[in-house]
Short mmCIF file of C-alpha atoms in Angstrom, two decimals:
data_model
loop_
_atom_site.label_atom_id
_atom_site.label_comp_id
_atom_site.label_asym_id
_atom_site.label_seq_id
_atom_site.Cartn_x
_atom_site.Cartn_y
_atom_site.Cartn_z
CA MET A 20 25.85 -30.89 -22.04
CA ASP A 21 24.56 -27.48 -20.87
CA ARG A 22 21.04 -28.39 -21.80
CA LEU A 23 21.24 -31.54 -19.69
CA ALA A 24 22.63 -29.60 -16.74
CA ASN A 25 19.84 -27.04 -16.95
CA LEU A 26 16.99 -29.53 -17.02
CA PRO A 27 14.83 -29.40 -13.86
CA TRP A 28 15.93 -32.85 -12.70
CA TRP A 29 14.21 -32.45 -9.36
CA ALA A 30 10.86 -31.98 -11.10
CA ILE A 31 11.49 -34.99 -13.32
CA LEU A 32 12.27 -37.09 -10.25
CA ILE A 33 9.06 -36.01 -8.57
CA MET A 34 7.12 -36.77 -11.74
CA LEU A 35 8.60 -40.24 -12.00
CA ALA A 36 7.85 -40.91 -8.32
CA SER A 37 4.29 -39.68 -8.82
CA ILE A 38 3.77 -42.03 -11.75
CA LEU A 39 5.15 -44.88 -9.65
CA PHE A 40 2.79 -43.97 -6.78
CA ILE A 41 -0.27 -43.64 -8.97
CA TYR A 42 0.61 -47.00 -10.55
CA SER A 43 0.84 -48.58 -7.08
CA PHE A 44 -2.47 -47.08 -5.97
CA ILE A 45 -4.13 -48.78 -8.91
CA THR A 46 -2.34 -52.15 -8.92
CA ASP A 47 -0.98 -52.77 -5.39
CA GLU A 48 -3.67 -53.97 -2.98
CA ILE A 49 -2.05 -52.54 0.15
CA TYR A 50 -1.38 -49.11 -1.38
CA ASN A 51 -4.88 -49.13 -2.78
CA GLU A 52 -6.33 -49.69 0.68
CA VAL A 53 -4.10 -47.07 2.33
CA PHE A 54 -4.97 -44.52 -0.32
CA ASN A 55 -8.71 -45.12 0.02
CA LYS A 56 -8.52 -44.81 3.79
CA ILE A 57 -6.62 -41.54 3.79
CA VAL A 58 -7.99 -39.74 0.75
CA VAL A 59 -11.42 -39.20 2.35
CA GLY A 60 -9.73 -36.72 4.70
CA ILE A 61 -8.59 -34.41 1.89
CA ARG A 62 -11.91 -32.63 1.86
CA LEU A 63 -11.55 -31.77 5.54
CA THR A 64 -7.92 -30.73 5.11
CA ILE A 65 -8.90 -28.32 2.35
CA THR A 66 -11.97 -27.04 4.20
CA VAL A 67 -10.04 -26.39 7.41
CA THR A 68 -7.25 -24.65 5.51
CA SER A 69 -9.53 -22.50 3.35
CA ILE A 70 -11.81 -21.27 6.13
CA ALA A 71 -8.92 -20.62 8.51
CA TYR A 72 -7.07 -18.82 5.71
CA LEU A 73 -9.96 -16.45 4.98
CA PHE A 74 -10.12 -15.50 8.65
CA ALA A 75 -6.34 -15.26 8.86
CA ILE A 76 -5.99 -12.75 6.01
CA THR A 77 -8.83 -10.65 7.42
CA ILE A 78 -7.14 -10.60 10.83
CA GLY A 79 -3.83 -10.02 9.05
CA LEU A 80 -5.00 -6.97 7.09
CA LEU A 81 -6.55 -5.36 10.17
CA THR A 82 -3.50 -6.14 12.32
CA GLY A 83 -1.10 -4.97 9.61
CA LEU A 84 -2.94 -1.64 9.43
CA GLY A 85 -3.06 -1.58 13.23
CA GLN A 86 0.71 -1.93 13.44
CA LEU A 87 1.02 1.23 11.34
CA SER A 88 -1.73 3.12 13.15
CA SER A 89 -0.95 6.42 14.83
CA ASN A 90 -3.20 5.42 17.74
CA ILE A 91 -0.92 4.19 20.55
CA PHE A 92 -3.46 1.71 21.91
CA VAL A 93 -4.27 0.11 18.54
CA ARG A 94 -0.62 -0.02 17.48
CA ASN A 95 0.56 -1.69 20.67
CA LEU A 96 -2.30 -4.16 20.68
CA ALA A 97 -1.37 -5.21 17.13
CA LEU A 98 2.34 -5.43 17.97
CA LEU A 99 1.62 -7.45 21.13
CA TYR A 100 -0.49 -9.95 19.21
CA VAL A 101 2.14 -10.44 16.51
CA GLN A 102 5.01 -10.77 18.97
CA VAL A 103 3.17 -13.28 21.17
CA ILE A 104 2.15 -15.46 18.23
CA ARG A 105 5.62 -15.39 16.69
CA GLY A 106 7.18 -16.48 19.96
CA VAL A 107 4.99 -19.51 20.69
CA PRO A 108 5.16 -22.79 18.72
CA ILE A 109 2.09 -23.35 16.57
CA ILE A 110 1.31 -26.70 18.18
CA VAL A 111 1.23 -25.03 21.60
CA GLN A 112 -1.01 -22.33 20.16
CA ILE A 113 -3.38 -25.01 18.90
CA PHE A 114 -3.64 -26.61 22.35
CA TYR A 115 -3.95 -23.22 23.96
CA THR A 116 -6.75 -22.05 21.68
CA ALA A 117 -8.65 -25.34 21.85
CA PHE A 118 -8.44 -25.86 25.61
CA VAL A 119 -7.93 -22.39 27.08
CA ILE A 120 -9.21 -19.60 24.83
CA VAL A 121 -12.35 -21.28 23.49
CA PRO A 122 -13.56 -22.50 26.95
CA ALA A 123 -12.76 -19.08 28.41
CA VAL A 124 -14.80 -17.32 25.72
CA ILE A 125 -17.73 -19.71 26.31
CA THR A 126 -17.55 -19.01 30.05
CA LEU A 127 -17.61 -15.29 29.34
CA ILE A 128 -20.65 -15.72 27.08
CA ASN A 129 -22.41 -17.74 29.86
CA LEU A 130 -21.62 -14.99 32.36
CA ALA A 131 -22.97 -12.36 29.98
CA GLY A 132 -26.17 -14.45 29.64
CA ASP A 133 -26.54 -14.60 33.42
CA GLN A 134 -26.00 -10.90 33.70
CA LEU A 135 -28.59 -10.15 31.01
CA ALA A 136 -31.06 -12.41 32.85
CA ILE A 137 -30.46 -10.57 36.14
CA MET A 138 -31.02 -7.26 34.37
CA GLY A 139 -34.29 -8.71 33.11
CA TRP A 140 -33.42 -8.41 29.42
CA LEU A 141 -33.60 -12.16 28.82
CA LYS A 142 -35.10 -15.23 30.47
CA THR A 143 -33.05 -17.16 33.07
CA GLU A 144 -32.49 -19.93 30.53
CA ASN A 145 -31.38 -18.13 27.38
CA ILE A 146 -29.22 -18.90 24.36
CA PHE A 147 -26.15 -17.43 26.06
CA THR A 148 -26.42 -19.44 29.27
CA LYS A 149 -27.25 -22.63 27.42
CA LEU A 150 -24.13 -22.53 25.26
CA SER A 151 -21.70 -25.25 26.27
CA VAL A 152 -18.03 -25.81 25.44
CA ARG A 153 -18.88 -29.21 23.99
CA GLU A 154 -20.96 -27.57 21.28
CA VAL A 155 -17.82 -26.06 19.77
CA ASN A 156 -16.36 -29.05 17.96
CA PHE A 157 -12.66 -29.61 17.47
CA ILE A 158 -12.76 -28.80 13.76
CA THR A 159 -13.97 -25.32 14.65
CA ARG A 160 -11.37 -24.99 17.40
CA GLY A 161 -8.64 -26.08 14.99
CA ILE A 162 -9.81 -23.50 12.46
CA ILE A 163 -9.83 -20.76 15.10
CA ALA A 164 -6.33 -21.75 16.23
CA LEU A 165 -4.90 -21.71 12.70
CA ALA A 166 -6.62 -18.41 11.92
CA ILE A 167 -5.20 -16.73 15.03
CA SER A 168 -1.77 -18.12 14.30
CA TYR A 169 -1.58 -17.24 10.61
CA GLY A 170 -3.28 -13.90 11.19
CA ALA A 171 -0.06 -12.74 12.79
CA PHE A 172 2.10 -13.98 9.92
CA SER A 173 -0.05 -12.37 7.24
CA ALA A 174 -0.13 -9.17 9.33
CA GLU A 175 3.62 -8.94 8.81
CA ILE A 176 3.15 -9.44 5.06
CA PHE A 177 0.51 -6.69 4.86
CA ARG A 178 2.63 -4.34 6.97
CA ALA A 179 5.67 -4.85 4.75
CA GLY A 180 3.52 -4.40 1.63
CA ILE A 181 2.06 -1.13 2.86
CA GLN A 182 5.45 0.17 3.97
CA SER A 183 6.95 -0.66 0.59
CA ILE A 184 4.79 2.03 -1.05
CA SER A 185 7.06 5.05 -1.52
CA SER A 186 6.47 8.11 0.63
CA GLY A 187 6.04 10.17 -2.55
CA GLN A 188 2.79 8.32 -3.22
CA ILE A 189 1.43 9.26 0.19
CA GLU A 190 2.62 12.84 -0.28
CA ALA A 191 0.86 13.07 -3.64
CA ALA A 192 -2.34 11.66 -2.14
CA GLN A 193 -2.24 14.24 0.65
CA ALA A 194 -1.53 17.04 -1.78
CA LEU A 195 -4.63 16.04 -3.78
CA GLY A 196 -6.72 16.60 -0.67
CA LEU A 197 -7.49 12.94 -0.02
CA THR A 198 -8.59 11.79 3.42
CA ARG A 199 -6.48 9.15 5.17
CA PHE A 200 -9.09 6.59 4.29
CA GLN A 201 -9.18 7.65 0.64
CA SER A 202 -5.41 7.45 0.26
CA LEU A 203 -5.50 3.98 1.80
CA ARG A 204 -8.36 2.89 -0.45
CA PHE A 205 -7.17 4.41 -3.76
CA ILE A 206 -3.43 4.85 -3.55
CA ILE A 207 -1.84 2.59 -0.96
CA LEU A 208 -3.88 -0.62 -0.81
CA PRO A 209 -4.32 -1.19 -4.57
CA GLN A 210 -0.54 -1.06 -4.97
CA ALA A 211 0.25 -2.92 -1.76
CA ILE A 212 -2.20 -5.77 -2.47
CA LYS A 213 -0.40 -6.60 -5.72
CA ARG A 214 2.89 -6.84 -3.88
CA VAL A 215 1.51 -9.01 -1.08
CA LEU A 216 -0.44 -11.47 -3.24
CA PRO A 217 2.48 -13.85 -3.95
CA PRO A 218 3.65 -14.04 -0.30
CA LEU A 219 0.03 -14.47 0.79
CA GLY A 220 -0.24 -17.35 -1.69
CA ASN A 221 2.83 -18.91 -0.12
CA ASP A 222 1.15 -18.50 3.25
CA PHE A 223 -1.76 -20.55 2.00
CA ILE A 224 0.63 -23.33 1.01
CA ALA A 225 2.35 -23.17 4.41
CA MET A 226 -1.03 -23.28 6.08
CA LEU A 227 -2.10 -26.34 4.10
CA LYS A 228 0.93 -28.15 5.50
CA GLU A 229 0.41 -26.73 8.98
CA SER A 230 -3.23 -27.91 8.96
CA SER A 231 -1.75 -31.37 9.65
CA LEU A 232 -1.09 -30.11 13.19
CA VAL A 233 -4.80 -30.01 14.03
CA SER A 234 -4.60 -33.82 13.93
CA VAL A 235 -3.51 -33.47 17.58
CA LEU A 236 -7.09 -32.39 18.30
CA GLY A 237 -8.44 -35.56 16.70
CA VAL A 238 -9.73 -33.79 13.61
CA ASN A 239 -10.08 -36.41 10.88
CA GLU A 240 -7.99 -34.72 8.22
CA ILE A 241 -5.49 -36.76 6.22
CA THR A 242 -2.67 -36.78 8.77
CA HIS A 243 -4.93 -38.02 11.55
CA LEU A 244 -6.49 -40.67 9.30
CA GLY A 245 -3.02 -41.81 8.28
CA LYS A 246 -1.81 -41.96 11.87
CA LYS A 247 -4.81 -44.03 12.94
CA TYR A 248 -4.50 -46.37 9.98
CA ALA A 249 -0.77 -46.93 10.49
CA ALA A 250 -1.24 -47.61 14.19
CA ALA A 251 -3.89 -50.22 13.50
CA SER A 252 -2.26 -51.94 10.51
CA PHE A 253 1.46 -51.43 11.18
CA ARG A 254 1.83 -50.47 7.53
CA PHE A 255 4.03 -47.47 8.36
CA PRO A 256 6.03 -47.05 5.11
CA GLU A 257 2.98 -47.41 2.87
CA THR A 258 0.91 -45.00 4.98
CA TYR A 259 3.46 -42.24 5.32
CA ASN A 260 4.57 -42.56 1.69
CA THR A 261 0.98 -41.99 0.68
CA LEU A 262 0.52 -39.14 3.14
CA ALA A 263 3.68 -37.35 1.96
CA PHE A 264 2.65 -37.89 -1.66
CA LEU A 265 -0.76 -36.32 -1.05
CA TYR A 266 0.70 -33.21 0.62
CA LEU A 267 3.41 -32.87 -2.00
CA SER A 268 1.00 -33.04 -4.91
CA MET A 269 -1.23 -30.38 -3.34
CA THR A 270 1.61 -28.00 -2.50
CA LEU A 271 3.33 -28.41 -5.87
CA ILE A 272 0.16 -27.60 -7.76
CA LEU A 273 -0.48 -24.61 -5.53
CA SER A 274 3.04 -23.26 -5.87
CA MET A 275 2.78 -23.49 -9.64
CA GLY A 276 -0.35 -21.37 -9.23
CA VAL A 277 1.54 -18.82 -7.13
CA LYS A 278 4.33 -18.64 -9.73
CA ALA A 279 1.80 -18.05 -12.51
CA MET A 280 0.21 -15.31 -10.42
CA GLU A 281 3.59 -13.65 -9.88
CA ARG A 282 4.22 -13.61 -13.62
CA LYS A 283 0.79 -12.16 -14.32
CA LEU A 284 1.16 -9.43 -11.67
CA LYS A 285 4.45 -8.32 -13.17
CA THR A 286 2.84 -7.46 -16.48
CA GLY A 287 -0.89 -6.95 -15.91
CA SER A 288 -2.58 -3.62 -15.37
CA GLU A 289 -5.82 -2.84 -13.60
CA MET B 26 -3.11 35.98 -2.24
CA LEU B 27 -0.42 34.05 -0.41
CA SER B 28 1.54 35.53 2.41
CA ILE B 29 4.42 33.77 4.16
CA GLN B 30 5.38 35.37 7.47
CA ASN B 31 8.48 34.49 9.50
CA LEU B 32 8.30 30.87 8.43
CA THR B 33 10.78 28.61 10.24
CA LYS B 34 11.19 24.86 10.04
CA ILE B 35 13.56 22.90 12.25
CA TYR B 36 13.76 19.15 11.64
CA ASP B 37 14.02 16.99 14.78
CA GLY B 38 15.00 20.03 16.83
CA LYS B 39 18.39 20.13 15.10
CA VAL B 40 18.41 20.84 11.39
CA LEU B 41 17.40 24.37 10.46
CA ALA B 42 15.73 24.04 7.04
CA LEU B 43 13.90 27.36 6.84
CA ASP B 44 15.09 30.40 8.74
CA ASN B 45 12.55 33.17 9.27
CA VAL B 46 11.40 33.37 5.64
CA SER B 47 8.84 36.02 4.67
CA PHE B 48 7.45 36.94 1.27
CA GLU B 49 4.20 37.57 -0.58
CA VAL B 50 2.86 36.00 -3.75
CA ASN B 51 0.32 37.87 -5.88
CA LYS B 52 -2.54 36.25 -7.70
CA GLY B 53 -1.56 35.06 -11.18
CA GLU B 54 2.16 35.31 -10.55
CA PHE B 55 4.75 32.85 -11.83
CA LEU B 56 7.26 32.68 -9.00
CA ALA B 57 10.50 30.72 -9.29
CA ILE B 58 12.27 29.45 -6.18
CA ILE B 59 15.98 28.94 -6.65
CA GLY B 60 18.85 27.76 -4.49
CA LEU B 61 21.24 24.87 -4.06
CA SER B 62 20.07 21.36 -3.23
CA GLY B 63 19.28 21.31 0.47
CA SER B 64 18.69 25.06 0.65
CA GLY B 65 15.09 24.52 1.76
CA LYS B 66 13.15 24.84 -1.52
CA SER B 67 11.24 21.58 -1.13
CA THR B 68 10.62 22.22 2.55
CA LEU B 69 9.20 25.64 1.73
CA LEU B 70 6.81 24.27 -0.92
CA ARG B 71 5.70 21.45 1.38
CA CYS B 72 5.06 23.84 4.26
CA ILE B 73 2.67 25.80 2.04
CA ASN B 74 0.26 22.86 1.72
CA ARG B 75 1.36 21.49 5.08
CA LEU B 76 2.74 18.18 3.86
CA ILE B 77 5.38 19.31 6.35
CA GLU B 78 4.37 21.00 9.59
CA PRO B 79 6.18 24.35 9.99
CA THR B 80 7.90 24.90 13.33
CA SER B 81 6.84 28.54 13.59
CA GLY B 82 5.57 31.40 11.47
CA GLN B 83 2.37 31.96 9.54
CA ILE B 84 1.03 31.17 6.10
CA ILE B 85 -2.05 33.07 5.01
CA TRP B 86 -3.85 32.04 1.84
CA ASN B 87 -6.93 33.90 0.59
CA ASN B 88 -7.43 35.25 4.13
CA LEU B 89 -7.30 31.71 5.55
CA SER B 90 -4.56 30.76 7.96
CA ILE B 91 -3.04 27.56 6.62
CA THR B 92 -0.80 27.11 9.63
CA THR B 93 -3.71 26.92 12.09
CA SER B 94 -6.23 25.01 9.96
CA SER B 95 -7.60 21.68 11.13
CA GLN B 96 -6.98 18.50 9.10
CA GLU B 97 -10.52 18.75 7.72
CA GLU B 98 -10.10 22.40 6.67
CA MET B 99 -6.69 21.51 5.22
CA ARG B 100 -8.32 19.00 2.89
CA PHE B 101 -10.48 21.74 1.37
CA ILE B 102 -7.50 24.07 1.05
CA ARG B 103 -5.31 21.37 -0.49
CA ARG B 104 -7.72 20.54 -3.24
CA LYS B 105 -7.40 24.12 -4.50
CA ILE B 106 -3.59 23.82 -4.46
CA GLY B 107 -2.22 21.44 -7.08
CA MET B 108 1.19 19.90 -6.71
CA VAL B 109 3.66 18.60 -9.28
CA PHE B 110 6.57 16.45 -8.11
CA GLN B 111 10.10 15.87 -9.34
CA HIS B 112 9.54 12.12 -9.49
CA PHE B 113 5.96 12.50 -10.76
CA ASN B 114 4.53 10.28 -7.98
CA LEU B 115 2.04 8.58 -10.26
CA VAL B 116 0.51 5.22 -9.44
CA SER B 117 2.71 3.53 -11.99
CA ARG B 118 0.65 0.36 -12.36
CA SER B 119 -2.59 2.23 -12.97
CA LYS B 120 -3.81 3.61 -16.26
CA VAL B 121 -2.99 7.19 -17.18
CA ILE B 122 -6.66 8.17 -17.04
CA THR B 123 -7.05 6.69 -13.55
CA ASN B 124 -4.09 8.74 -12.39
CA VAL B 125 -5.59 11.91 -13.82
CA LEU B 126 -8.99 11.12 -12.30
CA SER B 127 -7.42 10.69 -8.88
CA GLY B 128 -6.96 14.49 -8.98
CA ARG B 129 -10.72 14.66 -8.60
CA LEU B 130 -10.94 12.49 -5.47
CA GLY B 131 -10.72 15.50 -3.18
CA TYR B 132 -14.10 16.61 -4.51
CA ILE B 133 -15.82 13.28 -4.12
CA ASN B 134 -17.60 12.29 -0.94
CA PRO B 135 -15.19 9.93 0.88
CA THR B 136 -17.87 7.31 1.54
CA LEU B 137 -19.30 7.48 -1.98
CA SER B 138 -15.81 7.20 -3.46
CA LEU B 139 -15.60 3.71 -1.96
CA ILE B 140 -17.03 2.35 -5.17
CA ASN B 141 -14.42 3.00 -7.81
CA ARG B 142 -16.59 5.03 -10.19
CA PHE B 143 -16.23 8.57 -11.38
CA PRO B 144 -19.04 10.61 -12.94
CA GLN B 145 -18.95 10.72 -16.74
CA SER B 146 -18.33 14.47 -16.58
CA ASP B 147 -15.09 13.84 -14.65
CA VAL B 148 -13.94 11.27 -17.21
CA GLU B 149 -14.58 13.78 -20.01
CA LEU B 150 -12.73 16.45 -18.06
CA ALA B 151 -9.78 14.09 -17.59
CA ILE B 152 -9.58 13.42 -21.33
CA LYS B 153 -9.74 17.17 -21.96
CA GLN B 154 -6.84 17.76 -19.57
CA LEU B 155 -4.82 15.04 -21.30
CA GLU B 156 -5.58 16.69 -24.67
CA ARG B 157 -4.22 19.97 -23.34
CA VAL B 158 -0.90 18.34 -22.49
CA GLY B 159 -0.96 16.47 -25.80
CA ILE B 160 -1.19 12.86 -24.62
CA ALA B 161 -4.90 12.03 -24.92
CA ASP B 162 -3.93 9.05 -27.11
CA GLN B 163 -2.04 7.51 -24.18
CA ALA B 164 -5.01 7.68 -21.77
CA TYR B 165 -5.53 3.92 -21.49
CA LYS B 166 -1.90 2.90 -21.23
CA ARG B 167 -0.28 2.05 -17.94
CA ALA B 168 1.47 5.05 -16.41
CA ASP B 169 4.85 3.30 -16.28
CA GLU B 170 4.73 2.59 -20.03
CA LEU B 171 5.13 6.33 -20.64
CA SER B 172 8.41 8.21 -20.95
CA GLY B 173 9.53 10.56 -18.19
CA GLY B 174 8.34 13.67 -20.01
CA GLN B 175 4.95 12.11 -20.70
CA GLN B 176 4.63 11.02 -17.06
CA GLN B 177 5.24 14.57 -15.91
CA ARG B 178 2.52 15.75 -18.29
CA VAL B 179 0.19 13.29 -16.56
CA GLY B 180 1.34 14.87 -13.29
CA VAL B 181 0.37 18.33 -14.62
CA ALA B 182 -2.97 17.02 -15.92
CA ARG B 183 -3.68 15.45 -12.52
CA ALA B 184 -2.98 18.75 -10.77
CA MET B 185 -5.28 20.52 -13.24
CA MET B 186 -8.12 18.11 -12.44
CA GLN B 187 -8.19 19.71 -9.02
CA ASP B 188 -9.25 22.99 -10.65
CA PRO B 189 -6.51 24.65 -8.63
CA GLU B 190 -5.98 28.35 -7.92
CA MET B 191 -2.30 27.69 -7.34
CA ILE B 192 0.20 25.01 -8.35
CA LEU B 193 3.26 24.10 -6.32
CA ALA B 194 5.84 22.53 -8.59
CA ASP B 195 8.77 20.91 -6.81
CA GLU B 196 11.60 20.74 -9.35
CA PRO B 197 9.17 19.53 -12.01
CA VAL B 198 11.83 19.28 -14.71
CA ALA B 199 14.87 18.15 -12.71
CA SER B 200 14.59 14.54 -13.87
CA LEU B 201 13.89 15.40 -17.50
CA ASP B 202 16.20 16.26 -20.38
CA PRO B 203 16.40 19.95 -21.43
CA VAL B 204 14.08 19.65 -24.44
CA LEU B 205 11.35 17.99 -22.36
CA ALA B 206 12.02 20.48 -19.57
CA HIS B 207 10.97 23.32 -21.86
CA SER B 208 7.79 21.56 -22.95
CA ILE B 209 6.70 20.99 -19.33
CA MET B 210 7.55 24.59 -18.45
CA GLN B 211 5.50 25.76 -21.42
CA TYR B 212 2.46 23.87 -20.12
CA LEU B 213 2.86 25.52 -16.75
CA GLU B 214 3.27 28.89 -18.45
CA LYS B 215 0.09 28.32 -20.46
CA LEU B 216 -1.87 27.51 -17.31
CA ASN B 217 -0.45 30.63 -15.73
CA LYS B 218 -1.19 32.98 -18.64
CA GLU B 219 -4.48 31.52 -19.89
CA GLU B 220 -6.14 30.34 -16.68
CA GLY B 221 -4.53 32.73 -14.25
CA VAL B 222 -3.25 29.88 -12.06
CA THR B 223 -0.61 31.14 -9.64
CA ILE B 224 2.55 29.07 -9.94
CA LEU B 225 5.32 28.48 -7.43
CA CYS B 226 8.04 26.46 -9.05
CA SER B 227 11.44 25.47 -7.74
CA LEU B 228 14.06 25.33 -10.47
CA HIS B 229 17.75 24.58 -10.87
CA PHE B 230 18.56 26.22 -14.18
CA LEU B 231 18.66 30.00 -14.28
CA ASP B 232 17.83 30.13 -17.99
CA LEU B 233 14.50 28.48 -17.22
CA VAL B 234 13.95 31.05 -14.48
CA HIS B 235 14.69 33.92 -16.89
CA GLU B 236 12.46 32.52 -19.56
CA TYR B 237 9.36 31.63 -17.56
CA ALA B 238 9.25 33.36 -14.18
CA ASP B 239 7.83 36.81 -13.44
CA ARG B 240 9.71 36.89 -10.18
CA ALA B 241 12.23 34.80 -8.31
CA ILE B 242 13.10 34.20 -4.69
CA ALA B 243 16.34 32.54 -3.64
CA LEU B 244 17.15 30.46 -0.59
CA ASN B 245 20.55 29.69 0.86
CA GLN B 246 20.70 27.43 3.92
CA GLY B 247 17.08 28.24 4.70
CA LYS B 248 17.50 32.03 4.50
CA LEU B 249 15.81 34.25 1.93
CA MET B 250 18.70 35.77 -0.04
CA PHE B 251 16.90 37.40 -2.94
CA ASP B 252 13.42 38.49 -3.89
CA GLY B 253 12.90 40.28 -7.18
CA VAL B 254 12.85 40.15 -10.95
CA PRO B 255 15.11 37.36 -12.36
CA THR B 256 17.08 39.83 -14.51
CA GLU B 257 18.27 41.56 -11.34
CA ILE B 258 20.37 38.53 -10.43
CA ASP B 259 23.86 39.85 -11.25
CA ASP B 260 27.17 38.11 -10.52
CA LYS B 261 27.34 39.38 -6.95
CA LYS B 262 23.83 38.28 -6.08
CA PHE B 263 24.47 34.99 -7.86
CA LYS B 264 27.42 34.27 -5.58
CA ASN B 265 25.32 35.17 -2.54
CA ILE B 266 22.78 32.59 -3.55
CA TYR B 267 24.99 29.78 -4.76
CA GLY B 268 28.22 30.42 -2.86
CA GLN B 269 31.49 32.07 -3.82
CA GLU B 270 32.82 29.12 -5.83
CA ALA B 271 29.74 28.76 -8.00
CA LYS B 272 29.84 29.32 -11.77
CA ARG B 273 26.93 30.03 -14.03
CA VAL B 274 25.84 27.23 -16.32
CA GLY B 275 23.11 27.21 -18.97
#
């Protein structure tokens, strides 16, 4: 009886559903069509997520360190960024980045080009003045938006990881005559990174799901493809079943990866 | 060699941890610092290498003023002052040898040290230090796989990698059992007698003080209560240091 109660029934259910889905994709004509229409967007979903993620953890590490900086300006800038991002819904951030920040940055670059031309450093028509908002496509804008958004979340992870290193470690590093940079590089970060890897992995999974939001910019990732297909064919259940199945299979595989990483980090040495 | 003059430390403008403490330490001395928990022993040791900023007073070391040194000068002073901690403060996930080698980082150019490589001579030196404390065979184990006594030996070996003129030991044996306590104290004694390393060591047990220290100073609520040879601590002085209710143990 106990053995039955302890079986991971939820996983078995998902497995059975997956088998049923895969069977339908092969045999059912409608499911087969839906699947083929949507699956081409997976590549874009993964690309958007991966690139945005790399930028996000870079921003996150710098911001996390900034939050702990003794420099008042740096610290407050980092705190401001994190607080603003945490207080605004991600979908609003996506619109804001795509239609406010990116155009504003392009305008600034144009102005800089004009200024350089006036100063005689460049020709009147130069690469800076020629740059137009339309040249920054919506995939790029979506990536920028996700990176800015998740940068703040991973900043909190890095900050917590660094703060979790005991003060004795920092004391010992100082007593050995290490510079601030050396203690960060040799004592604090190597230990902090190991603690933040699992939560950062979970961030990647969250980001994969959140990448569906860039569909509002018309980026042809799987959610947008699904939405378009359903609207044209009225096959709502088939489309959204397939869409949910695709996300679920990606996130389940990834979270198994994160679990394996956690186990390895508990025992491995460097 | 080391001169402490009117050293005072007040935490947050309220808590008086050190109250006008003055004493001298001669080169090659083994000085024990005794007193109750909270009497200011750790604060005193940490003021000497400025892990804690003193509120007022002066610390002169080899004619250098520690209290007025810049951060950059402090780095050069600190690498000649080893420190051993009660809770070892090793990087527990790293290998023993890596921990010992980190004692050498103060000598390596900060930008060059970016790449995680130590010269072969440093690696050999690290093994030699581990041999001296009798755990060379554990060099490639993770630090947290070692017992407490072994971890503290790594702590001593790490301090020795600094090629220090002085070692500050903050209750180095307080988290070890008595048998291990003696073995750690014997390593410190050996460094003191054979290499002439000056040792400042805070201790709880008076029998350890009698056995290993040339001289002892005692703190009570941040005040210097005693400065002299350990055998001079009679019952009256003992009660001055530890309070009227205190009884001798060990």
